[in-house]
Structures are given as C-alpha cells and as structure tokens.
Amino acid sequence: MVKHRGTLLAVLGCLVASGIVAGAALLSSRADASDNAQILKTSQESIESAPEETLTLESIQQILFTDVSEDNPARDAVCYVAYFGIMQGVGNGQFDPDALLTRAEIAALLQRMAPGATFDNTLSLPFSDIDADAWYADAVRWAAQSGIITGNADGSFTPDRRVTREELAILLWRQAQQMGYEPQSTGNLSAYQDASQVKTFSVQAVSWALEQGLYDALVTDTIHPGLPVSRSQFAQITVAFLAAVEGEPLAAQLAAEDDLAPVSSVSTAHHSDIQAAIDSAAEKYGAIGVQVAVIEGGRVTDTFASGWATQGSDPMTADHRMRVASISKVLIGLETMLLREQGVVDLDVSIGEYWGVPAVNPYYPDIPVTIRSMLSHTSSISNLGDDASRSYSAVRSRLAGSSGFSHMQPGAITSWSYNNYAFGVLGQTIELASGMCMDDLLQRDLFDTMGIDAAFAPGDLQNHSHLVTLAYHGGGIARTVSTQRNMHSSDTPGASGSYFAGGLTISAADLGKIAALLANDGKYEGLQLVQPETVELMETINETMLSDGTYQALPLRCQKNIYGRDTLYYHTGSAYGVYNCMSYDPASGDGVVVLTVGASGAKDDRGIYAICGEISTYVYNII
C-alpha cells in the first residue's frame, strides 16, 4: 500500500494534543457529527505546529464508560477511538457498546476518520430520503461526493438501515482509497465456511478486510457477511484499520490482542460418528427424515441431515424447513420478553388492558390473569381444544365472560395445565400490544439480524422451496408441501391465534441459532441481541417440581441430571407427524436441536421423544 503525506493519526493526535478534540468531550455521534467534521476541516494550521505525544495504553484507558467493563474484550479499542474522538459516548457516561450501527451513523464515523474531509455543501443531496437538516446530512453529502457511500437503485439512501459486515468492508475499502492508499486483495475466501454467501461484487473488499486483519476480532472460520455491526465491534474494526493502513504501534498492539480465538468444535471433529448415530436412530424409530444442529459454547458449530424431506423424492438437507410444533412457544416467549425490554408489555398487568375487556376469572376476581401466567401455563384460561375458534372476536368474547376461565387460581403452580389455546391468546395479546404481527416482530427483533428464515405459516417463508412433507409414522401424509405453501397468517395484528402454539416452520440450523442465543446469555456471534437479565428471567423456574419430574420456566421447561448434564432447558413439540426437541446447557453453552418427521412417538424415561433423547444424549456425551 502507498501512504499519503498526512496521516489520520497525525491529524487526530495533534487535535488531541492541542485540546481541539478531547477524550473528555464524549458526546453523542448524532449530536456532534457536524461539529467534528468542522473541526477536521478548519484545524490544519494548528495541526502543523502542534507538539507530538507518545500514545500509551495508560493514556487511553483514562477514558471510562460505565457500560464497558474492564473484562470486555473491546474495552481498549473503545478507549482508543474515544480518545481520538472518532467515536464518542451517548451521554451519562455510557458508550452503548451493543447498539447496532446504521448507514447514517457509519457515514458520520467515516467522515471523522478522514483527515481534512471536505465537501461542496452547495450541491444538493443525491438521495430522495434524506432531509437537508438531518444531523447526518453533511456526513452523507461528504461520503457521497467522496464516492465512499452510494444509494439504492430507487435513489434512496435508507439512513436507518443497519450496516452489515459485508457492506462495511466495501465502505472501508473505499475509505482507504479516499485516504490515499491502494488496497489490494487476493479475492480468495476459500478458507471460510460461508464464502458462498458473500456477493460477487463484495468479494475483493471482504477478502481485503479479512487479509488485513480488520475482522480478526469478529471472524474465525465463518464470515457471517449479513450480520450487522455493533458500536464496540466497529471500535475494534477501526483500530485494526488504523493498524493496517497507518501502522500506528498502539493500534497494532490492540488489534493483535483482539484476535478471536479459533473455533474448536468437537462435533465437527466427530462429524462422521455423529452422523452414523443419527442415521441409526432414524432407522431404529422409523423416521422418514431427521435434522440436527449442534451448539458448542454458544455457537452453532455443526448440522446434520438424514433420510427424506419428501419420502422417495426429496432428500433431507440442512436447508429444509419443517413445522416445529410446540417449540414455537419458545419464540413467542422470547419475543414477549423482548417487548418487555422495550417497555411495550408488562408481564404482571391484566391482559384485559390489551384486549379492552375485564378478562377476569370470576372465581378469583382479585387476581389478574397476566402474560406471566400464560407463559407459565398457569393462566386459568380455559384449556380449549383445537376446534375452538381462535379468531379475535371469539377470543375477546370468551375473555369478557365467565366461559373463558376454569376454576383454577391464576398464577398458582398448583393450577399448572399445559395450554395450547392460552398460548394462542398470548400471541394475539402480544400483537395487540405492539400493533404488529408476530412474524414482523420476530423479523425486526431477531430473524433479520440473525439471518433466520422462519414463519408461523409456511407460506410466509422468504423461501419455501425447501419444505418438508409432514407425514405420520408409517408414511401417511399429514400435510403436503403444496398445502403448506398455501398457508398464510393474517396481516392484521391480533386477528387470529391459530398458529402461535405450534405453527413455526424453521430449519434445525436456524432454530439452533435461537438455542445458541439463549445458551450464550442473549449474545449471538458477538452481538448482544437479548439482555442477559432477560434470558435469566426466561430461565427462572418455579421451584415446585411438576408431577412429570420437570420444572416450568417462562416458557422453557427444565430438567436436572439429564442426558449427562446437570441442567438442561428445553422444549419439545409434536404435531402432524413431527417429534422434535430443542435443548441447551446454560453452564457450558452447549445445545442440541433435533427435528424429525415420520418417527415413532415413543418417549424415553424423561418424558422426551425417544428419538430426540437418544440423539441428544449421544451428542451431549461427545461434545
């Protein structure tokens, strides 16, 4: 690479030394993006005469943020970028390390990284969706005029869209060029498991970012090009960028320390043995097809497929999606907890507040029927059969009268009754409270970020070309692929609760991502998508053991000393010929997802479907 005369570190270092940019001035990026741009544009004379300072780790560590602990692997990188004013705090002494960056924010940050960043403010903004008075308008104007950021085909910029790893690599490639460097790469991504997911036009930039070590704190053997980038991750990437293109010693030191440890997977090392055990279990229990995902240390490390997706014509693959039945309740519970984080729902108020009716059990008028009680199957809502209407009007009518409730006390563990109907009501309640449909909520809060293709009605999948034919043990067809492709959810929030208790259609690999998220205290591939306290709440069990030897959480189930582990959280599901189980060990971060179709419904001595238990036991013992 060829360096230009004035480097970024020289500019920013002199600004710090001269007091123009101070680590103590930690304002929001939205509040001061234009101020920083002006500082960089108008301070060249003071830069020339400012004294040089030796940058040390101790000097940058004087900057403290209350939400970036000393044991956070990104802590020193955060201190570094804050010291130079590239990134700053968000107020109240906080950095907000887990917030995901948008295109608007990235434009402002890249402008700060460009010494002497100038632009012609007499030119109109080239994008249709940016207000000239927006806090980021000048940064976008600069980035567009510099050729770093381009818009969409329709002329929009989408400023609130999250920036992905793949897109950021392209932006940094162009940033390096704008700074006078000549980035080069081999374009070879063959060492990465998901190289095929990188778009052709991005290969050179992604390859360069990886070869220069820009993503060493994020990537080992899997790129995850579609994942968004958090503020703390961008801090690490920025330090690695400065180490690569500027050669600044402290940046190089920090970048080397930030290298992510190589992935070590016992499952992949024993892949053929596990595959043989899965094939054997499939044959033993007469399964038509099986999918398995393995989670190790909070990461999906391996997937398996056996048998048929459609018997005799379509071999099962890791890409096929099938109905997971009652495991759907885990996703309903997870979204409920996310809405609680967002302040949209309260677990302990009467659900009548969301339905506009009293929703009072007439036998216990002073005890509210709550979301918490529905999550724990203790709501006292009548446990109606599958033939009961789940339409909004029917459910609301029952909640408004005495016929919607049993004689059991709401919220009491002695009232526990596994209740599919009540979970349908819960799904509707969440939709009514948020004003959004469940699929849209999950897409917004989890699926889009994690690259998950799942839906509560199979016809609503983004790609429904790989659906599993639902078939019973012995081969009788329960639902054909064509039937499933014609199944769709209502686009009116709260209109129906038909799919929420068991309709989720997903692959074992994607469901494994959810298990990994829970097993890793809400963190997925370095992104804190769910707060650890929220996962802890979901795992909170009622200490009274149920008659089947299990413990009820919210809405997870729990068993002790099972499958070679001290504690497993799990959920099973069965319907239309599928027998499934998702489980994880919170102590180790390990987990196993087993989805089957056409198998025997026999259960093991722990009350879990025997085919799932046998495969899970084998995998847990291996890993």
XYZ file of C-alpha atoms in Angstrom:
623
model
C 0.000 0.000 0.000
C 1.171 3.537 -0.788
C 0.742 6.054 2.034
C -0.203 9.677 1.519
C 1.677 12.559 3.197
C -0.595 13.488 6.137
C -1.887 10.545 8.072
C -5.108 10.232 10.060
C -3.253 9.579 13.295
C -1.142 12.684 12.814
C -4.263 14.775 12.358
C -6.189 13.351 15.271
C -3.135 13.100 17.523
C -2.393 16.779 17.079
C -6.021 17.669 17.632
C -5.903 15.828 20.958
C -2.571 17.406 21.898
C -3.802 20.902 21.092
C -7.039 20.409 23.002
C -9.224 20.721 19.915
C -10.518 17.169 20.323
C -10.561 15.889 23.900
C -11.335 12.440 25.195
C -13.476 14.030 27.886
C -15.834 15.551 25.318
C -17.802 12.365 24.826
C -20.976 13.453 23.102
C -23.492 11.554 21.034
C -22.497 10.912 17.419
C -25.858 12.345 16.335
C -25.350 15.493 18.357
C -21.888 16.447 17.187
C -21.183 14.837 13.820
C -21.140 18.183 12.008
C -19.021 19.787 14.759
C -16.342 17.131 14.379
C -16.414 17.488 10.621
C -15.875 21.236 11.005
C -13.007 20.650 13.440
C -11.275 18.375 10.967
C -11.792 20.830 8.111
C -10.600 24.027 9.820
C -7.719 22.957 12.039
C -4.910 22.300 9.579
C -2.731 25.233 10.673
C -2.792 24.248 14.339
C -2.026 20.673 13.351
C 1.188 21.674 11.604
C 2.599 23.322 14.761
C 1.128 21.071 17.477
C 3.625 19.036 19.532
C 3.766 15.267 19.140
C 2.795 12.993 22.011
C 3.657 9.365 22.582
C 0.457 7.384 22.740
C 0.296 4.777 25.524
C -2.273 2.262 26.676
C -2.406 4.001 30.051
C -3.298 7.323 28.465
C -6.274 5.992 26.528
C -7.515 3.887 29.446
C -8.180 7.069 31.390
C -11.401 7.266 29.395
C -14.056 5.293 31.253
C -17.561 4.250 30.295
C -19.887 2.754 32.883
C -21.268 0.204 30.398
C -17.882 -1.019 29.091
C -16.309 -3.177 31.783
C -12.592 -3.912 32.097
C -13.176 -7.529 31.068
C -14.981 -6.524 27.867
C -12.663 -7.640 25.023
C -13.441 -4.436 23.129
C -12.675 -2.145 26.061
C -9.254 -0.873 24.913
C -10.469 -0.390 21.345
C -13.401 1.649 22.673
C -10.986 3.759 24.734
C -8.766 4.247 21.681
C -11.479 5.538 19.340
C -12.966 7.688 22.104
C -9.550 9.194 22.883
C -9.247 10.349 19.283
C -12.854 11.477 19.022
C -13.675 9.031 16.227
C -16.414 7.525 18.380
C -17.847 9.115 21.451
C -20.248 8.391 24.267
C -24.012 8.654 24.186
C -24.383 10.589 27.432
C -24.496 9.757 31.141
C -21.028 8.234 30.946
C -22.156 5.446 28.629
C -20.892 4.179 25.272
C -23.794 1.858 24.343
C -21.426 -0.848 23.048
C -24.134 -3.239 21.835
C -26.115 -0.751 19.731
C -26.138 -1.701 16.053
C -24.817 0.910 13.634
C -26.912 2.392 10.842
C -25.828 3.761 7.478
C -26.293 7.312 8.733
C -24.072 6.688 11.734
C -21.413 4.983 9.644
C -21.302 7.981 7.293
C -20.601 10.259 10.264
C -17.939 7.942 11.679
C -16.148 7.548 8.356
C -16.132 11.319 7.941
C -14.388 11.634 11.305
C -11.781 9.132 10.158
C -10.940 11.133 7.029
C -8.299 13.852 7.636
C -9.254 17.145 6.069
C -12.639 15.807 4.995
C -14.182 18.426 2.696
C -17.289 18.589 0.542
C -19.259 21.055 -1.523
C -22.304 21.998 0.527
C -23.795 23.911 -2.389
C -24.583 20.634 -4.103
C -27.928 19.067 -3.301
C -28.117 15.713 -1.564
C -28.277 12.939 -4.161
C -30.728 10.818 -2.143
C -34.504 11.126 -2.005
C -34.999 10.099 1.635
C -32.622 12.460 3.457
C -33.714 15.765 4.915
C -31.140 18.502 4.355
C -31.480 19.410 8.052
C -30.830 15.867 9.337
C -27.919 15.583 11.777
C -26.108 13.256 9.376
C -26.841 15.160 6.144
C -23.377 16.721 5.784
C -21.673 13.411 6.539
C -23.738 11.675 3.858
C -23.063 14.555 1.450
C -19.314 14.150 2.067
C -19.440 10.343 1.771
C -21.420 10.529 -1.462
C -19.137 13.174 -3.017
C -16.095 11.118 -1.949
C -17.511 8.019 -3.628
C -17.498 6.066 -0.361
C -21.250 5.588 0.004
C -23.743 5.040 -2.782
C -27.504 4.846 -2.678
C -30.050 2.254 -3.649
C -31.403 1.622 -7.137
C -34.515 3.690 -6.392
C -32.462 6.746 -5.424
C -32.894 6.324 -1.674
C -30.199 6.093 0.996
C -32.092 4.243 3.791
C -30.224 6.001 6.618
C -31.716 3.814 9.361
C -30.759 0.527 7.734
C -28.187 -1.414 9.703
C -24.748 -1.790 8.187
C -23.616 -5.373 7.628
C -20.115 -6.784 7.802
C -20.110 -7.186 4.041
C -21.213 -3.616 3.380
C -18.745 -2.208 5.907
C -15.868 -3.982 4.166
C -16.787 -2.181 0.932
C -17.005 1.176 2.730
C -13.625 0.721 4.404
C -12.063 -0.337 1.087
C -13.287 2.927 -0.425
C -12.270 4.841 2.702
C -8.713 3.568 2.332
C -8.705 4.732 -1.282
C -10.066 8.135 -0.277
C -7.220 8.463 2.248
C -4.650 7.843 -0.476
C -3.983 4.137 -0.060
C -4.156 1.426 -2.678
C -5.957 -1.562 -1.093
C -5.278 -4.900 -2.724
C -6.545 -8.414 -2.040
C -6.366 -11.924 -3.399
C -10.135 -12.293 -3.603
C -9.758 -15.792 -2.161
C -12.326 -16.677 0.515
C -11.996 -20.453 0.254
C -10.868 -20.759 3.883
C -14.290 -19.635 5.142
C -17.291 -21.923 5.532
C -19.817 -19.392 4.255
C -17.747 -17.863 1.434
C -20.597 -18.544 -0.994
C -22.794 -16.076 0.920
C -20.524 -13.139 0.011
C -21.884 -11.332 -3.032
C -19.666 -11.339 -6.089
C -19.235 -7.558 -6.141
C -18.120 -7.633 -2.480
C -15.516 -10.390 -2.703
C -12.465 -8.167 -3.243
C -13.368 -5.823 -0.380
C -14.309 -8.606 2.051
C -11.153 -10.516 1.149
C -9.083 -7.363 1.762
C -10.721 -6.726 5.145
C -10.010 -10.288 6.220
C -6.455 -10.386 4.868
C -5.602 -7.082 6.558
C -6.974 -8.350 9.888
C -9.788 -5.810 10.093
C -12.250 -8.508 11.185
C -9.914 -10.558 13.365
C -11.970 -9.690 16.468
C -15.149 -10.976 14.785
C -14.291 -13.752 12.355
C -12.562 -17.107 12.546
C -13.754 -19.678 10.020
C -17.164 -18.129 9.263
C -17.662 -14.600 7.931
C -21.377 -14.077 8.606
C -21.421 -11.329 5.949
C -25.046 -10.386 6.607
C -24.651 -9.728 10.342
C -24.895 -6.100 11.471
C -22.042 -4.386 13.307
C -22.246 -3.093 16.868
C -20.568 0.048 18.173
C -17.958 -1.915 20.122
C -17.230 -4.102 17.104
C -16.769 -1.017 14.950
C -14.300 0.287 17.519
C -12.286 -2.917 17.158
C -12.501 -2.775 13.366
C -11.389 0.868 13.370
C -8.330 0.085 15.480
C -7.435 -2.780 13.128
C -7.982 -0.477 10.135
C -5.584 2.122 11.570
C -3.057 -0.583 12.381
C -3.236 -1.908 8.827
C -3.162 1.327 6.863
C -1.289 3.631 9.258
C 0.928 1.182 11.130
C 0.337 3.048 14.404
C 2.103 0.972 17.118
C -0.580 1.041 19.820
C -3.324 0.308 17.287
C -1.264 -2.657 16.056
C -0.825 -3.884 19.627
C -4.530 -3.638 20.403
C -5.512 -5.251 17.117
C -3.241 -8.217 17.823
C -4.754 -8.631 21.287
C -8.274 -8.556 19.846
C -7.808 -11.649 17.678
C -10.737 -14.010 18.165
C -9.722 -17.462 19.335
C -10.055 -20.145 16.637
C -13.255 -22.144 16.732
C -12.731 -25.550 18.280
C -15.605 -27.929 17.567
C -15.693 -31.425 18.971
C -18.781 -32.087 16.871
C -17.065 -31.351 13.558
C -14.101 -33.461 14.651
C -16.526 -36.367 15.215
C -18.957 -35.483 12.441
C -18.978 -38.892 10.789
C -19.559 -40.663 14.121
C -22.474 -38.385 14.987
C -23.931 -38.775 11.504
C -23.805 -42.550 11.902
C -25.567 -42.311 15.286
C -28.290 -40.097 13.778
C -28.799 -42.480 10.861
C -29.005 -45.387 13.305
C -31.591 -43.631 15.475
C -33.618 -42.686 12.401
C -33.751 -46.315 11.337
C -34.489 -47.539 14.878
C -37.511 -45.249 15.280
C -38.698 -45.412 11.692
C -38.113 -41.734 10.912
C -38.606 -40.567 7.337
C -36.244 -37.640 7.863
C -34.125 -36.039 10.576
C -32.329 -32.704 11.013
C -29.875 -31.928 13.828
C -27.997 -28.784 14.844
C -25.195 -28.760 17.412
C -24.340 -25.768 19.595
C -20.972 -25.568 21.357
C -20.025 -22.695 23.621
C -22.928 -20.571 22.421
C -22.260 -21.065 18.686
C -23.877 -23.297 16.077
C -20.919 -25.416 15.024
C -22.386 -28.332 13.069
C -25.525 -29.514 11.271
C -26.730 -32.907 10.098
C -29.440 -34.292 7.838
C -30.675 -37.843 7.356
C -33.356 -39.512 5.243
C -36.013 -37.705 3.262
C -37.821 -34.368 3.257
C -40.381 -35.964 0.968
C -40.101 -39.722 1.047
C -38.545 -41.191 -2.066
C -38.209 -37.925 -3.999
C -36.544 -35.149 -1.987
C -33.561 -35.999 0.257
C -33.429 -34.129 3.564
C -30.851 -31.330 3.728
C -29.854 -28.757 6.346
C -31.753 -26.162 4.291
C -35.166 -27.829 4.594
C -37.740 -26.314 6.918
C -40.416 -28.088 8.881
C -43.071 -27.376 11.464
C -41.551 -27.491 14.961
C -44.908 -27.688 16.790
C -44.811 -26.568 20.431
C -41.208 -25.373 20.253
C -42.960 -22.382 18.673
C -43.836 -21.310 22.219
C -40.169 -20.536 22.912
C -40.180 -17.969 20.111
C -43.453 -16.471 21.358
C -41.930 -16.248 24.828
C -38.689 -14.748 23.529
C -40.483 -12.030 21.561
C -42.658 -11.320 24.599
C -39.537 -10.784 26.668
C -38.014 -8.514 24.020
C -41.161 -6.377 24.054
C -40.852 -6.252 27.820
C -37.290 -4.933 27.372
C -38.687 -2.293 25.039
C -41.377 -1.278 27.531
C -44.227 -2.387 25.266
C -45.711 -5.023 27.580
C -45.847 -5.655 31.304
C -45.757 -9.292 32.404
C -47.827 -8.648 35.502
C -50.780 -6.479 34.498
C -54.137 -7.904 33.466
C -54.236 -8.932 29.823
C -57.572 -7.118 29.720
C -55.568 -3.913 29.260
C -54.541 -5.157 25.824
C -57.931 -6.595 24.862
C -60.148 -3.784 26.124
C -62.244 -6.142 28.278
C -62.028 -7.046 32.004
C -60.501 -10.522 31.339
C -61.201 -11.527 34.943
C -61.545 -15.095 36.206
C -64.897 -14.863 38.023
C -63.761 -17.401 40.606
C -60.727 -15.254 41.532
C -61.791 -11.689 40.684
C -58.955 -10.071 42.645
C -56.110 -11.991 40.934
C -55.214 -10.720 37.470
C -54.729 -13.040 34.515
C -51.326 -11.940 33.219
C -48.810 -12.563 30.469
C -46.530 -14.153 33.062
C -49.215 -16.665 33.974
C -49.781 -17.532 30.306
C -46.044 -18.075 29.807
C -46.020 -20.496 32.756
C -49.240 -22.336 31.788
C -50.946 -21.154 34.978
C -53.292 -18.545 33.495
C -56.559 -20.384 34.347
C -57.759 -19.593 30.811
C -59.984 -22.462 29.687
C -57.913 -25.192 28.082
C -59.963 -25.468 24.907
C -59.391 -27.974 22.113
C -58.141 -27.370 18.589
C -61.697 -26.987 17.313
C -62.263 -23.819 19.378
C -62.134 -20.654 17.315
C -59.014 -18.516 17.779
C -60.462 -15.522 15.955
C -60.188 -12.130 17.633
C -63.923 -11.805 18.201
C -64.280 -15.324 19.627
C -61.312 -14.964 21.984
C -62.353 -11.490 23.127
C -65.869 -12.696 23.826
C -64.583 -15.545 25.997
C -62.213 -13.251 27.893
C -65.083 -10.857 28.566
C -67.258 -13.568 30.135
C -67.048 -16.414 32.602
C -66.832 -19.154 29.945
C -63.225 -18.227 29.149
C -61.853 -19.397 32.505
C -61.527 -22.523 34.628
C -61.944 -22.870 38.399
C -58.156 -22.781 38.900
C -56.341 -19.871 40.554
C -54.429 -17.651 38.103
C -50.658 -17.785 38.535
C -50.560 -20.652 41.037
C -48.265 -23.565 40.190
C -50.971 -25.867 41.501
C -53.061 -24.598 38.573
C -50.468 -25.695 36.013
C -52.075 -27.065 32.861
C -50.230 -27.198 29.550
C -52.426 -24.944 27.441
C -52.098 -24.579 23.674
C -55.196 -22.395 23.452
C -53.837 -19.928 26.033
C -50.614 -19.605 24.036
C -52.657 -18.673 21.006
C -54.263 -15.967 23.166
C -50.784 -14.889 24.300
C -49.641 -14.464 20.703
C -52.692 -12.339 19.950
C -52.116 -10.302 23.110
C -48.551 -9.520 22.030
C -49.738 -8.467 18.587
C -52.441 -6.225 20.049
C -49.996 -4.624 22.475
C -47.386 -3.921 19.792
C -49.662 -3.240 16.830
C -47.557 -5.609 14.735
C -47.884 -9.187 13.516
C -45.711 -11.817 15.207
C -43.677 -12.661 12.103
C -42.901 -8.973 11.603
C -41.895 -8.562 15.239
C -39.524 -11.514 15.139
C -38.168 -10.411 11.772
C -37.430 -6.957 13.187
C -36.005 -8.041 16.529
C -34.168 -11.282 15.681
C -34.640 -13.006 12.335
C -33.345 -10.273 10.065
C -30.249 -9.749 12.213
C -29.512 -13.462 12.663
C -30.205 -14.474 9.082
C -33.130 -16.713 10.017
C -35.844 -17.661 7.540
C -38.833 -18.788 9.601
C -42.546 -18.057 9.775
C -45.620 -19.116 11.719
C -47.315 -20.086 8.472
C -45.088 -21.897 5.950
C -46.463 -19.927 3.021
C -44.964 -16.786 4.582
C -41.369 -18.036 4.460
C -38.993 -15.947 2.379
C -38.002 -19.149 0.589
C -40.491 -22.003 0.724
C -38.827 -24.115 -1.960
C -37.412 -26.478 0.681
C -40.356 -27.594 2.788
C -40.681 -30.967 4.489
C -43.750 -33.073 3.738
C -45.434 -33.664 7.078
C -46.067 -37.387 7.413
C -47.020 -39.771 10.185
C -45.141 -42.823 11.379
C -45.748 -45.409 8.707
C -45.912 -42.884 5.866
C -49.430 -41.423 5.952
C -49.379 -37.849 4.665
C -50.442 -35.171 7.130
C -49.714 -32.091 5.005
C -48.198 -31.910 1.567
C -45.665 -29.298 0.543
C -48.184 -27.627 -1.768
C -50.730 -27.390 1.048
C -48.181 -25.736 3.306
C -47.162 -23.224 0.650
C -50.752 -22.011 0.570
C -50.931 -21.426 4.333
C -50.612 -17.770 5.367
C -51.015 -15.789 8.570
C -53.362 -12.838 8.883
C -51.812 -9.459 8.186
C -53.989 -7.866 10.896
C -52.414 -7.886 14.384
C -54.451 -9.968 16.830
C -56.831 -11.311 14.193
C -56.168 -14.970 14.973
C -54.215 -17.134 17.401
C -54.281 -20.231 15.208
C -50.531 -20.568 14.562
C -48.874 -19.379 17.758
C -48.976 -22.553 19.847
C -47.214 -24.686 17.255
C -47.097 -23.327 13.720
C -43.498 -22.121 13.448
C -41.735 -23.528 10.378
C -37.940 -23.376 10.517
C -34.794 -25.442 9.935
C -32.807 -27.097 12.706
C -29.861 -24.863 11.782
C -31.883 -21.676 12.243
C -33.554 -22.976 15.396
C -30.042 -23.787 16.579
C -29.249 -20.074 16.345
C -32.065 -19.400 18.817
C -30.737 -22.110 21.138
C -27.254 -20.605 20.817
C -28.629 -17.156 21.650
C -30.233 -18.450 24.845
C -27.276 -20.650 25.773
C -24.959 -17.641 25.412
C -26.991 -15.303 27.646
C -28.546 -13.408 24.761
C -25.394 -12.919 22.699
C -25.113 -14.177 19.122
C -21.814 -14.000 17.227
C -20.639 -11.135 19.397
C -23.917 -9.197 19.229
C -25.925 -8.751 22.449
C -29.387 -9.140 20.943
C -31.170 -10.011 24.195
C -30.168 -8.698 27.607
C -28.652 -11.346 29.927
C -31.239 -10.435 32.567
C -33.993 -11.252 30.078
C -32.586 -14.729 29.408
C -32.241 -15.225 33.147
C -35.902 -14.321 33.545
C -36.891 -16.822 30.856
C -34.884 -19.474 32.717
C -36.422 -18.704 36.107
C -38.166 -21.871 37.217
C -40.910 -22.417 39.731
C -39.129 -24.486 42.369
C -42.144 -26.785 42.738
C -41.476 -29.878 40.650
C -44.360 -30.881 38.430
C -45.768 -34.384 38.518
C -43.741 -35.425 35.464
C -40.428 -34.514 37.135
C -39.941 -31.262 35.222
C -39.797 -27.617 36.214
C -41.683 -24.838 34.458
C -39.884 -21.671 33.389
C -41.067 -18.836 31.103
C -41.939 -20.679 28.873
C -38.958 -23.037 28.800
C -39.040 -26.366 30.596
C -36.192 -27.589 32.790
C -34.855 -30.937 33.977
C -31.948 -31.807 36.256
C -29.323 -34.518 35.714
C -30.436 -35.351 32.209
C -28.503 -36.646 29.194
C -25.217 -36.340 31.069
C -25.757 -32.686 32.033
C -26.577 -31.155 35.412
C -29.327 -28.946 33.988
C -30.961 -28.626 30.598
C -33.514 -26.086 29.475
C -35.617 -27.416 26.641
C -38.900 -27.598 24.822
C -40.438 -30.416 22.834
C -43.030 -30.359 20.082
C -45.197 -32.843 18.221
C -47.929 -32.495 15.604
C -48.698 -33.821 12.122
C -46.018 -36.500 12.375
C -43.115 -34.408 13.710
C -41.387 -35.181 17.021
C -38.901 -32.501 17.994
C -36.735 -31.246 20.839
C -34.587 -28.162 21.359
C -32.346 -28.144 24.448
C -29.328 -26.345 25.857
C -26.976 -26.432 28.831
C -26.673 -22.933 30.355
C -23.443 -23.828 32.166
C -21.425 -24.815 29.078
C -23.346 -23.026 26.340
C -23.839 -26.347 24.530
C -27.096 -27.386 22.926
C -28.802 -29.796 20.547
C -31.762 -29.346 18.208
C -33.413 -32.474 16.824
C -36.248 -32.235 14.291
C -37.816 -35.410 12.940
C -40.680 -36.394 10.667
C -42.411 -39.759 10.453
C -40.731 -41.235 13.532
C -42.303 -43.216 16.324
C -43.705 -41.053 19.095
C -42.278 -43.273 21.826
C -40.918 -41.400 24.838
C -37.861 -42.102 26.961
C -37.775 -42.246 30.761
C -37.501 -38.435 30.914
C -40.750 -37.923 29.031
C -38.975 -36.714 25.871
C -39.463 -38.292 22.462
C -37.101 -41.243 22.388
C -35.535 -40.476 19.011
C -34.724 -36.931 20.167
C -33.439 -38.107 23.529
C -31.199 -40.778 22.039
C -29.608 -38.383 19.555
C -29.281 -35.619 22.159
C -27.650 -37.948 24.668
C -25.108 -39.106 22.093
C -24.223 -35.558 21.047
C -24.002 -34.186 24.600
C -21.692 -37.027 25.569
C -19.496 -36.424 22.511
C -19.150 -32.668 22.948
